[in-house]
Amino acid sequence: MSPLTLHDYLAVGAILFGLGMVGFLARRNLIIMFLSAEMMLQGVALNLTAFARYRGNLQGQAFVLFLLTVAACEAAIALALILMLFRRNRSLDVSLWQELREDDQPPNLDEEPLPPAPEPEPLPQLTPAGHEPVHAEPSHEEASHV
Amino acid sequence: MDVALFADGGAAGLARYWLALLPAALGFVGVYCLLPQAKGGRPMLGTLLGGAALALTGWLLLRHDGILPERILFYAFSALAIVGGGMVLAQRNPVHAALSFALVVLSTCGLFLLLAAPFLMAATIIVYAGAIVVTFLFVIMLAQQAGLASADQRSREPFLASLAGYILIGALLCVLEKTFDARTIDAALERIDAVARAESVDDARRQFGEIRKLFDDPQKPGSDRTLPVDEMKRLIPQTDQDLLEAEFLLNARDLPKLKAMFRKLHQQGLQARLSIGVLTADEKQPATPFSQGPLDAAGRHALPAQNVAGLGRTLFADYLLPIELAGILLLVASIGAIAIAARRPEGLR
Amino acid sequence: MFEDPRILWFIPGLPLLASVVTAFLGPRLLRDKSHWPCVLAVIASCALAIGVFASVSSGFQGLHTSYTWFQTGDVDIGVSLRVDGLTAVMLVTVTFIGSWIAIYSIGYMHGDPGYPRYFAEISLFVFAMTGLVLADNFVLLYAFWEGVGLCSYLLVGYYFAKPSAAAAARKAFLVTRLGDVGLLIGILLIYTALGPSLDYESVMPRGQHASPGVLCAVCLLLFTGAVGKSAQFPLHVWLPDAMEGPSPVSALIHAATMVTAGVYLVARCTPLFGFSPSAQLVVACIGGFTAFLAALIALTQTDLKRVLAYSTISQLGYMFLALGSGTSHEYLAGIAVAAAIFHLFTHAFFKALLFLAAGSVMHAMGGVIDMRRIGGLRKVMPTTHWTFLCGAGALSGFPIIFSGFWSKDEILAVAFKAGQPGSFANSIYILLFLLGLVTAGLTAFYTFRAYFLTFWGPERVPPEAGHHAHESPPVMLVPLMVLAAGAVFAGILLGPTGIFEHFLEVHWMQAAFPRLLPATEHHGNLPLMVASSLFALGGIGLAWWLYVRRPALAREMAQALPGAYELSKNKFYLDEIFAALVVRPLAGLAHFLRVFDQYIVDSFVDLTAHAPRWLGHLLRPVQNGLVQFYALLMVLGLAGFLLSVLMR
């Protein structure tokens, strides 16, 4: 029957931080990598707020505000950089940027084949306005998706 | 902090906190399964394991502690945040990942509210969920119009990354457990409570003997009581005196007085337990005027309702220069973002 | 005007300045006027030297320290110059001879492509030599000593494109280096045994109180340096080869600068040598033996400059014989040193003269100096002829009128006195005296042999000279005449009158080593003079008989004594003996060490170089350019660190 302690909040912050780190290390989409980095920042923000609460002052919250500022700046710059990179390679895959490897090292290529991509779902077809719909028999497949 | 966190012995010391490490291990395997992989990804198994980890953690936490509205909210928001975090990792579609991140942000904001930080909550929702996530979504939609990219189907070193995350989280949780370890005082309080509830003098005498054992022989090899008596004495200063008095009362066979005394001792012990691992502000040098309010049951200063005003005062009185610098930083960042992202004619660098 | 010791800095300073100016401006700006800085500077420092000499003779003893070079422990090495009687004599000799040689070079080197370089090096040479005689401590002396060696290397190898010149320069440098090592060790020994200071004033008086063994070692080590620099047996081999340089350089090396350094060093250290009779005996033996050996070799040489080179070695041997005869028991040191320095002084004149005259012959003959191919030049080059005759007369010690007679006679007198019964090792000194006497005859013979072969007999001009075999230009002849006058009159003016001796005694010796000076006046020894005159005249007469009167007889004699003739002609096979005993084993050792270095040391070096390379090769895949991989490694490192902390 004890009330919440600082420990509980710190644990949640630690878990968010760790998950964000795993995402940053493992995911290959540049945008998801940055989302993961933001998630790590969320963990830190939670910690700081909890410290503020349990210490009984507002410094922690002030820190979180600064953290928000920095995160916003970081997001702006990161997005600009991501756009630049995307324009060069037409892809968000971070693994395409390997130019800084040693000269004699082979490029790191994906060897495992991907599972076959699912068929793109056909878009519903609408008849142009002002025309009488053709009352042809619609296929069942299309009808199910409308 | 002393570097030797677990001075009471290497792996054996770590094993004391297996209860914290077990859900983390479950989570490690779950995250590994959830990460997108060209072959061998088992999202179902991962979801199951992650759910099990959450459930186990919940059980471990709720085992001792009863149900309080605050707790329920805390667990709900925490679970949402962690589940959202897992989904950011697991989603193959970046749009879904961004939306999961919004979920993480929103549940974190719920936790902010629990922590009496309404302004932060609002600011985070506006800045993160409102601005950053939406901008990210724009970029994603700009960049990935052709459906699922191959990069999203694979992960870079999923096992090693999950392992590294596990080690980090495990280490952090162990440190937290160590810092907030209340097991010795819990055991002592249990026995004190037993004396307080004793039916007869003999029962009380037997229970009292247990307490004496606890205090007289605190470092018996093989015993799981490793927190020293010194800490008990630090937490409940009058223990020695109380024990002497209890001995006297036992000899006098005055059960009601004894029970009353132990009830009081139990209350004191409960209060003392709350102070474990709790940070207290320096009373002589309060950082803000708000650090001197009355304490609540959890030993926290009650932040007054107008703490938004307090935050404003803190920012513009204590942190005036940093605030200005942060403004300049934002300006520079926006200029930089424009300069970087602006389209230039080909060949002009 | 010359009483200010700061004036001393200009004597070496002006040639140095000239050298720097010529080196930097010569090739571009001065070109065929490059001689001006050198000639002006050397003449100016000669004028200063004469001025200093005059003030020294009126009692001035200068010492000027400009700054402390370095200071270690209790040693305080200053860049300081001092002047006393000995230094004044040396300065005048060096700068006077040097001036005329520089003037002569204007004509001799005219049109040479390395004209500016030549004069820059000549100035540097004069700088080093004047610095050497002015230095006030052994360290500074050693520095200038090496500077002299360096300049001789540069000048002997002046025609560096010619392999023989380059080899001769290397030989001169390396052989003198051998002696220099001894000198360096000697200086270090002086520091430990006679120190802890290295300036003359504090070292010299300690000589008489040092233990005889140590003192002897110090003297012999110093003498090793002198042996190398002054071309004494067995390190004399570089000097004949040094002929590869231009003739004025030979004149400079033989007369004024290089070889006199050794004699100067031993003379300067007389306060040390005077108290070590055994060291003196070694000096005298080496000197006497070298004089005799070089004279024997000179008998059969066909190259005119080579004959002169061996005569230099022989005359230097005389000087060391004199220096070695000044034993303390007989209080001969003063007379002996005076005799050696006097001989150095007169020798500088006539040897410079002879070399310049030989250079004049060479100049006219288109570079040919082989006496078998030239002859009867007295009609073609009259001025060269009679100046050479003056020099030859001086060198051979022609009685009374020529300077060489007076100085050589004093040396023989000293050796004879050292050999008087009852004194230390008198029989050896008597032997050396007799050797010197015979050598005087030999000297007269080979000198006039060269003279008769070159200037008498039927006129023979080699084809290299072209059709215009002519007398040299006045700029070369005037120095010859001046030096001829010096060669003739320096002896008769300074020798019998005792002015020279007196000057050295009053202005140097009385201050430097009063305890070694004789109590009584020294007088000439008439029977000795007669004997040496007879030997000299006999040698000249024999040469005349063999090479003018009966030219066929010399060849017959050579054929009659093939062994002796070949031995002398091939310089007693000393070069070959050195090659077999020293050069070849060292070359073998060097070869072995080269192989050792190449295959064993280098393979270790390569191994240490390759080990990191292999290691790097192992680690290279880590550098794969993937950002996430780098981040992962960072986090794994952090995790490892965390685990190590938690598991402790």
mmCIF file with all atom_site columns, N, CA and C in Angstrom, chain B residues 291-318:
data_model
loop_
_atom_site.group_PDB
_atom_site.id
_atom_site.type_symbol
_atom_site.label_atom_id
_atom_site.label_alt_id
_atom_site.label_comp_id
_atom_site.label_asym_id
_atom_site.label_entity_id
_atom_site.label_seq_id
_atom_site.pdbx_PDB_ins_code
_atom_site.Cartn_x
_atom_site.Cartn_y
_atom_site.Cartn_z
_atom_site.occupancy
_atom_site.B_iso_or_equiv
_atom_site.pdbx_formal_charge
_atom_site.auth_seq_id
_atom_site.auth_comp_id
_atom_site.auth_asym_id
_atom_site.auth_atom_id
_atom_site.pdbx_PDB_model_num
ATOM 1  N N  . SER B 1 291 ? 10.137 24.608 -3.042  1.00 0.00 ? 291 SER B N  1
ATOM 2  C CA . SER B 1 291 ? 10.695 23.412 -2.420  1.00 0.00 ? 291 SER B CA 1
ATOM 3  C C  . SER B 1 291 ? 10.431 23.378 -0.929  1.00 0.00 ? 291 SER B C  1
ATOM 4  N N  . GLN B 1 292 ? 9.584  24.261 -0.444  1.00 0.00 ? 292 GLN B N  1
ATOM 5  C CA . GLN B 1 292 ? 9.384  24.256 1.002   1.00 0.00 ? 292 GLN B CA 1
ATOM 6  C C  . GLN B 1 292 ? 7.951  23.971 1.421   1.00 0.00 ? 292 GLN B C  1
ATOM 7  N N  . GLY B 1 293 ? 7.204  23.453 0.487   1.00 0.00 ? 293 GLY B N  1
ATOM 8  C CA . GLY B 1 293 ? 5.821  23.131 0.838   1.00 0.00 ? 293 GLY B CA 1
ATOM 9  C C  . GLY B 1 293 ? 5.750  21.948 1.780   1.00 0.00 ? 293 GLY B C  1
ATOM 10 N N  . PRO B 1 294 ? 4.567  21.649 2.295   1.00 0.00 ? 294 PRO B N  1
ATOM 11 C CA . PRO B 1 294 ? 4.416  20.494 3.180   1.00 0.00 ? 294 PRO B CA 1
ATOM 12 C C  . PRO B 1 294 ? 4.609  19.192 2.415   1.00 0.00 ? 294 PRO B C  1
ATOM 13 N N  . LEU B 1 295 ? 5.045  18.146 3.125   1.00 0.00 ? 295 LEU B N  1
ATOM 14 C CA . LEU B 1 295 ? 5.294  16.850 2.497   1.00 0.00 ? 295 LEU B CA 1
ATOM 15 C C  . LEU B 1 295 ? 3.999  16.062 2.443   1.00 0.00 ? 295 LEU B C  1
ATOM 16 N N  . ASP B 1 296 ? 3.846  15.261 1.396   1.00 0.00 ? 296 ASP B N  1
ATOM 17 C CA . ASP B 1 296 ? 2.679  14.380 1.345   1.00 0.00 ? 296 ASP B CA 1
ATOM 18 C C  . ASP B 1 296 ? 3.074  13.008 1.877   1.00 0.00 ? 296 ASP B C  1
ATOM 19 N N  . ALA B 1 297 ? 2.185  12.022 1.741   1.00 0.00 ? 297 ALA B N  1
ATOM 20 C CA . ALA B 1 297 ? 2.427  10.699 2.322   1.00 0.00 ? 297 ALA B CA 1
ATOM 21 C C  . ALA B 1 297 ? 3.660  10.053 1.729   1.00 0.00 ? 297 ALA B C  1
ATOM 22 N N  . ALA B 1 298 ? 3.985  10.387 0.469   1.00 0.00 ? 298 ALA B N  1
ATOM 23 C CA . ALA B 1 298 ? 5.150  9.785  -0.171  1.00 0.00 ? 298 ALA B CA 1
ATOM 24 C C  . ALA B 1 298 ? 6.415  10.573 0.113   1.00 0.00 ? 298 ALA B C  1
ATOM 25 N N  . GLY B 1 299 ? 6.333  11.556 0.965   1.00 0.00 ? 299 GLY B N  1
ATOM 26 C CA . GLY B 1 299 ? 7.523  12.337 1.289   1.00 0.00 ? 299 GLY B CA 1
ATOM 27 C C  . GLY B 1 299 ? 7.831  13.356 0.227   1.00 0.00 ? 299 GLY B C  1
ATOM 28 N N  . ARG B 1 300 ? 6.808  13.694 -0.587  1.00 0.00 ? 300 ARG B N  1
ATOM 29 C CA . ARG B 1 300 ? 7.065  14.661 -1.640  1.00 0.00 ? 300 ARG B CA 1
ATOM 30 C C  . ARG B 1 300 ? 6.534  16.006 -1.231  1.00 0.00 ? 300 ARG B C  1
ATOM 31 N N  . HIS B 1 301 ? 7.200  17.051 -1.703  1.00 0.00 ? 301 HIS B N  1
ATOM 32 C CA . HIS B 1 301 ? 6.638  18.371 -1.483  1.00 0.00 ? 301 HIS B CA 1
ATOM 33 C C  . HIS B 1 301 ? 5.423  18.514 -2.353  1.00 0.00 ? 301 HIS B C  1
ATOM 34 N N  . ALA B 1 302 ? 4.379  19.038 -1.789  1.00 0.00 ? 302 ALA B N  1
ATOM 35 C CA . ALA B 1 302 ? 3.181  19.259 -2.587  1.00 0.00 ? 302 ALA B CA 1
ATOM 36 C C  . ALA B 1 302 ? 3.405  20.495 -3.445  1.00 0.00 ? 302 ALA B C  1
ATOM 37 N N  . LEU B 1 303 ? 3.372  20.277 -4.750  1.00 0.00 ? 303 LEU B N  1
ATOM 38 C CA . LEU B 1 303 ? 3.556  21.428 -5.619  1.00 0.00 ? 303 LEU B CA 1
ATOM 39 C C  . LEU B 1 303 ? 2.222  22.150 -5.728  1.00 0.00 ? 303 LEU B C  1
ATOM 40 N N  . PRO B 1 304 ? 2.169  23.393 -5.487  1.00 0.00 ? 304 PRO B N  1
ATOM 41 C CA . PRO B 1 304 ? 0.905  24.114 -5.538  1.00 0.00 ? 304 PRO B CA 1
ATOM 42 C C  . PRO B 1 304 ? 0.347  24.128 -6.954  1.00 0.00 ? 304 PRO B C  1
ATOM 43 N N  . ALA B 1 305 ? -0.902 24.407 -7.046  1.00 0.00 ? 305 ALA B N  1
ATOM 44 C CA . ALA B 1 305 ? -1.581 24.322 -8.334  1.00 0.00 ? 305 ALA B CA 1
ATOM 45 C C  . ALA B 1 305 ? -0.969 25.278 -9.340  1.00 0.00 ? 305 ALA B C  1
ATOM 46 N N  . GLN B 1 306 ? -0.467 26.430 -8.840  1.00 0.00 ? 306 GLN B N  1
ATOM 47 C CA . GLN B 1 306 ? 0.068  27.392 -9.824  1.00 0.00 ? 306 GLN B CA 1
ATOM 48 C C  . GLN B 1 306 ? 1.534  27.110 -10.141 1.00 0.00 ? 306 GLN B C  1
ATOM 49 N N  . ASN B 1 307 ? 1.891  25.828 -10.210 1.00 0.00 ? 307 ASN B N  1
ATOM 50 C CA . ASN B 1 307 ? 3.310  25.590 -10.437 1.00 0.00 ? 307 ASN B CA 1
ATOM 51 C C  . ASN B 1 307 ? 3.728  25.966 -11.861 1.00 0.00 ? 307 ASN B C  1
ATOM 52 N N  . VAL B 1 308 ? 2.759  26.183 -12.759 1.00 0.00 ? 308 VAL B N  1
ATOM 53 C CA . VAL B 1 308 ? 3.108  26.723 -14.073 1.00 0.00 ? 308 VAL B CA 1
ATOM 54 C C  . VAL B 1 308 ? 3.708  28.107 -13.900 1.00 0.00 ? 308 VAL B C  1
ATOM 55 N N  . ALA B 1 309 ? 3.062  28.872 -13.028 1.00 0.00 ? 309 ALA B N  1
ATOM 56 C CA . ALA B 1 309 ? 3.611  30.199 -12.734 1.00 0.00 ? 309 ALA B CA 1
ATOM 57 C C  . ALA B 1 309 ? 5.006  30.062 -12.149 1.00 0.00 ? 309 ALA B C  1
ATOM 58 N N  . GLY B 1 310 ? 5.138  29.080 -11.245 1.00 0.00 ? 310 GLY B N  1
ATOM 59 C CA . GLY B 1 310 ? 6.463  28.855 -10.646 1.00 0.00 ? 310 GLY B CA 1
ATOM 60 C C  . GLY B 1 310 ? 7.488  28.501 -11.693 1.00 0.00 ? 310 GLY B C  1
ATOM 61 N N  . LEU B 1 311 ? 7.087  27.659 -12.647 1.00 0.00 ? 311 LEU B N  1
ATOM 62 C CA . LEU B 1 311 ? 8.017  27.271 -13.703 1.00 0.00 ? 311 LEU B CA 1
ATOM 63 C C  . LEU B 1 311 ? 8.442  28.492 -14.511 1.00 0.00 ? 311 LEU B C  1
ATOM 64 N N  . GLY B 1 312 ? 7.456  29.345 -14.804 1.00 0.00 ? 312 GLY B N  1
ATOM 65 C CA . GLY B 1 312 ? 7.777  30.564 -15.537 1.00 0.00 ? 312 GLY B CA 1
ATOM 66 C C  . GLY B 1 312 ? 8.760  31.408 -14.774 1.00 0.00 ? 312 GLY B C  1
ATOM 67 N N  . ARG B 1 313 ? 8.520  31.511 -13.459 1.00 0.00 ? 313 ARG B N  1
ATOM 68 C CA . ARG B 1 313 ? 9.436  32.337 -12.679 1.00 0.00 ? 313 ARG B CA 1
ATOM 69 C C  . ARG B 1 313 ? 10.837 31.716 -12.651 1.00 0.00 ? 313 ARG B C  1
ATOM 70 N N  . THR B 1 314 ? 10.866 30.400 -12.514 1.00 0.00 ? 314 THR B N  1
ATOM 71 C CA . THR B 1 314 ? 12.178 29.732 -12.516 1.00 0.00 ? 314 THR B CA 1
ATOM 72 C C  . THR B 1 314 ? 12.917 29.990 -13.826 1.00 0.00 ? 314 THR B C  1
ATOM 73 N N  . LEU B 1 315 ? 12.178 29.844 -14.918 1.00 0.00 ? 315 LEU B N  1
ATOM 74 C CA . LEU B 1 315 ? 12.823 29.996 -16.215 1.00 0.00 ? 315 LEU B CA 1
ATOM 75 C C  . LEU B 1 315 ? 13.345 31.405 -16.429 1.00 0.00 ? 315 LEU B C  1
ATOM 76 N N  . PHE B 1 316 ? 12.488 32.381 -16.075 1.00 0.00 ? 316 PHE B N  1
ATOM 77 C CA . PHE B 1 316 ? 12.858 33.757 -16.414 1.00 0.00 ? 316 PHE B CA 1
ATOM 78 C C  . PHE B 1 316 ? 13.595 34.478 -15.299 1.00 0.00 ? 316 PHE B C  1
ATOM 79 N N  . ALA B 1 317 ? 13.772 33.774 -14.165 1.00 0.00 ? 317 ALA B N  1
ATOM 80 C CA . ALA B 1 317 ? 14.600 34.370 -13.131 1.00 0.00 ? 317 ALA B CA 1
ATOM 81 C C  . ALA B 1 317 ? 15.923 33.612 -13.005 1.00 0.00 ? 317 ALA B C  1
ATOM 82 N N  . ASP B 1 318 ? 15.808 32.279 -12.806 1.00 0.00 ? 318 ASP B N  1
ATOM 83 C CA . ASP B 1 318 ? 17.034 31.509 -12.592 1.00 0.00 ? 318 ASP B CA 1
ATOM 84 C C  . ASP B 1 318 ? 17.726 31.180 -13.906 1.00 0.00 ? 318 ASP B C  1
#
